[in-house]
PDB file of C-alpha atoms in Angstrom:
ATOM      1  CA  MET A 715     -57.219-113.643 -40.054  1.00  0.00           C
ATOM      2  CA  SER A 716     -55.742-111.824 -41.756  1.00  0.00           C
ATOM      3  CA  THR A 717     -54.913-112.488 -45.567  1.00  0.00           C
ATOM      4  CA  SER A 718     -51.138-112.793 -45.261  1.00  0.00           C
ATOM      5  CA  ILE A 719     -51.664-115.107 -42.546  1.00  0.00           C
ATOM      6  CA  LEU A 720     -54.620-117.121 -44.988  1.00  0.00           C
ATOM      7  CA  LEU A 721     -51.803-116.987 -48.166  1.00  0.00           C
ATOM      8  CA  LEU A 722     -48.524-118.136 -45.646  1.00  0.00           C
ATOM      9  CA  GLY A 723     -51.291-121.202 -44.871  1.00  0.00           C
ATOM     10  CA  VAL A 724     -51.783-122.163 -48.462  1.00  0.00           C
ATOM     11  CA  LEU A 725     -48.230-121.720 -49.441  1.00  0.00           C
ATOM     12  CA  PHE A 726     -46.478-123.486 -46.232  1.00  0.00           C
ATOM     13  CA  GLY A 727     -49.168-125.984 -46.578  1.00  0.00           C
ATOM     14  CA  SER A 728     -48.794-127.017 -50.055  1.00  0.00           C
ATOM     15  CA  MET A 729     -44.926-127.594 -49.630  1.00  0.00           C
ATOM     16  CA  GLY A 730     -45.659-129.613 -46.130  1.00  0.00           C
ATOM     17  CA  PHE A 731     -47.507-131.599 -48.214  1.00  0.00           C
ATOM     18  CA  GLY A 732     -45.123-132.259 -50.730  1.00  0.00           C
ATOM     19  CA  TYR A 733     -42.688-133.457 -48.070  1.00  0.00           C
ATOM     20  CA  PHE A 734     -44.971-135.284 -46.642  1.00  0.00           C
ATOM     21  CA  LEU A 735     -45.614-137.453 -49.982  1.00  0.00           C
ATOM     22  CA  TYR A 736     -41.939-137.472 -50.691  1.00  0.00           C
ATOM     23  CA  ALA A 737     -40.748-138.606 -47.634  1.00  0.00           C
ATOM     24  CA  LYS A 738     -43.647-141.340 -47.391  1.00  0.00           C
ATOM     25  CA  LYS A 739     -42.759-142.652 -50.481  1.00  0.00           C
ATOM     26  CA  GLN A 740     -38.951-142.651 -50.236  1.00  0.00           C
ATOM     27  CA  ARG A 741     -39.015-143.401 -46.058  1.00  0.00           C
ATOM     28  CA  GLU A 742     -37.527-140.277 -45.113  1.00  0.00           C
ATOM     29  CA  PRO A 743     -38.023-139.118 -41.973  1.00  0.00           C
ATOM     30  CA  ILE A 744     -36.709-135.572 -41.584  1.00  0.00           C
ATOM     31  CA  PRO A 745     -38.951-134.430 -44.756  1.00  0.00           C
ATOM     32  CA  LEU A 746     -41.704-136.845 -43.160  1.00  0.00           C
ATOM     33  CA  VAL A 747     -41.631-134.476 -40.081  1.00  0.00           C
ATOM     34  CA  CYS A 748     -41.089-131.142 -41.346  1.00  0.00           C
ATOM     35  CA  GLY A 749     -43.877-131.906 -43.824  1.00  0.00           C
ATOM     36  CA  ILE A 750     -45.913-132.259 -40.617  1.00  0.00           C
ATOM     37  CA  VAL A 751     -44.786-129.138 -39.362  1.00  0.00           C
ATOM     38  CA  LEU A 752     -45.762-127.106 -42.054  1.00  0.00           C
ATOM     39  CA  LEU A 753     -48.960-128.632 -42.370  1.00  0.00           C
ATOM     40  CA  ALA A 754     -50.191-128.056 -38.682  1.00  0.00           C
ATOM     41  CA  CYS A 755     -48.325-124.907 -37.874  1.00  0.00           C
ATOM     42  CA  PRO A 756     -50.887-122.459 -39.700  1.00  0.00           C
ATOM     43  CA  TYR A 757     -53.429-124.153 -37.590  1.00  0.00           C
ATOM     44  CA  PHE A 758     -51.517-123.055 -34.468  1.00  0.00           C
ATOM     45  CA  ILE A 759     -49.596-119.636 -35.079  1.00  0.00           C
ATOM     46  CA  ALA A 760     -51.742-116.535 -35.297  1.00  0.00           C
ATOM     47  CA  ASN A 761     -48.766-114.235 -35.670  1.00  0.00           C
ATOM     48  CA  ALA A 762     -47.882-113.834 -40.005  1.00  0.00           C
ATOM     49  CA  TRP A 763     -44.282-113.123 -39.118  1.00  0.00           C
ATOM     50  CA  VAL A 764     -43.731-115.695 -36.613  1.00  0.00           C
ATOM     51  CA  LEU A 765     -45.365-117.875 -39.017  1.00  0.00           C
ATOM     52  CA  PHE A 766     -43.172-117.246 -41.839  1.00  0.00           C
ATOM     53  CA  ALA A 767     -40.031-118.092 -39.897  1.00  0.00           C
ATOM     54  CA  VAL A 768     -40.912-121.055 -38.706  1.00  0.00           C
ATOM     55  CA  GLY A 769     -42.167-122.021 -41.793  1.00  0.00           C
ATOM     56  CA  CYS A 770     -38.765-120.985 -43.802  1.00  0.00           C
ATOM     57  CA  ILE A 771     -37.474-122.839 -41.412  1.00  0.00           C
ATOM     58  CA  ALA A 772     -39.208-125.838 -41.585  1.00  0.00           C
ATOM     59  CA  ALA A 773     -39.001-126.211 -45.517  1.00  0.00           C
ATOM     60  CA  ILE A 774     -34.797-125.445 -45.399  1.00  0.00           C
ATOM     61  CA  ILE A 775     -34.694-128.289 -42.547  1.00  0.00           C
ATOM     62  CA  PRO A 776     -34.452-130.918 -45.104  1.00  0.00           C
ATOM     63  CA  TRP A 777     -32.366-129.181 -47.686  1.00  0.00           C
ATOM     64  CA  VAL A 778     -29.372-128.892 -44.966  1.00  0.00           C
ATOM     65  CA  ILE A 779     -29.773-131.922 -43.142  1.00  0.00           C
ATOM     66  CA  ARG A 780     -29.455-134.987 -45.273  1.00  0.00           C
ATOM     67  CA  LEU A 781     -29.132-138.286 -43.949  1.00  0.00           C
TER      68      LEU A 781
END
């Protein structure tokens, strides 16, 4: 495990936790799913560039898609 994967995991994990809390309080499905993806993706992705790409996409989706 490299330092970049660890730092990206902390960054995207904290963003995912924020999305999760927001979605739980507001009862919004898209931020909830994106929050769960952001929380779980550092456990399953071992490449730093792929983790960065998936994390950025999952973090931007709630801003782009608003129901």
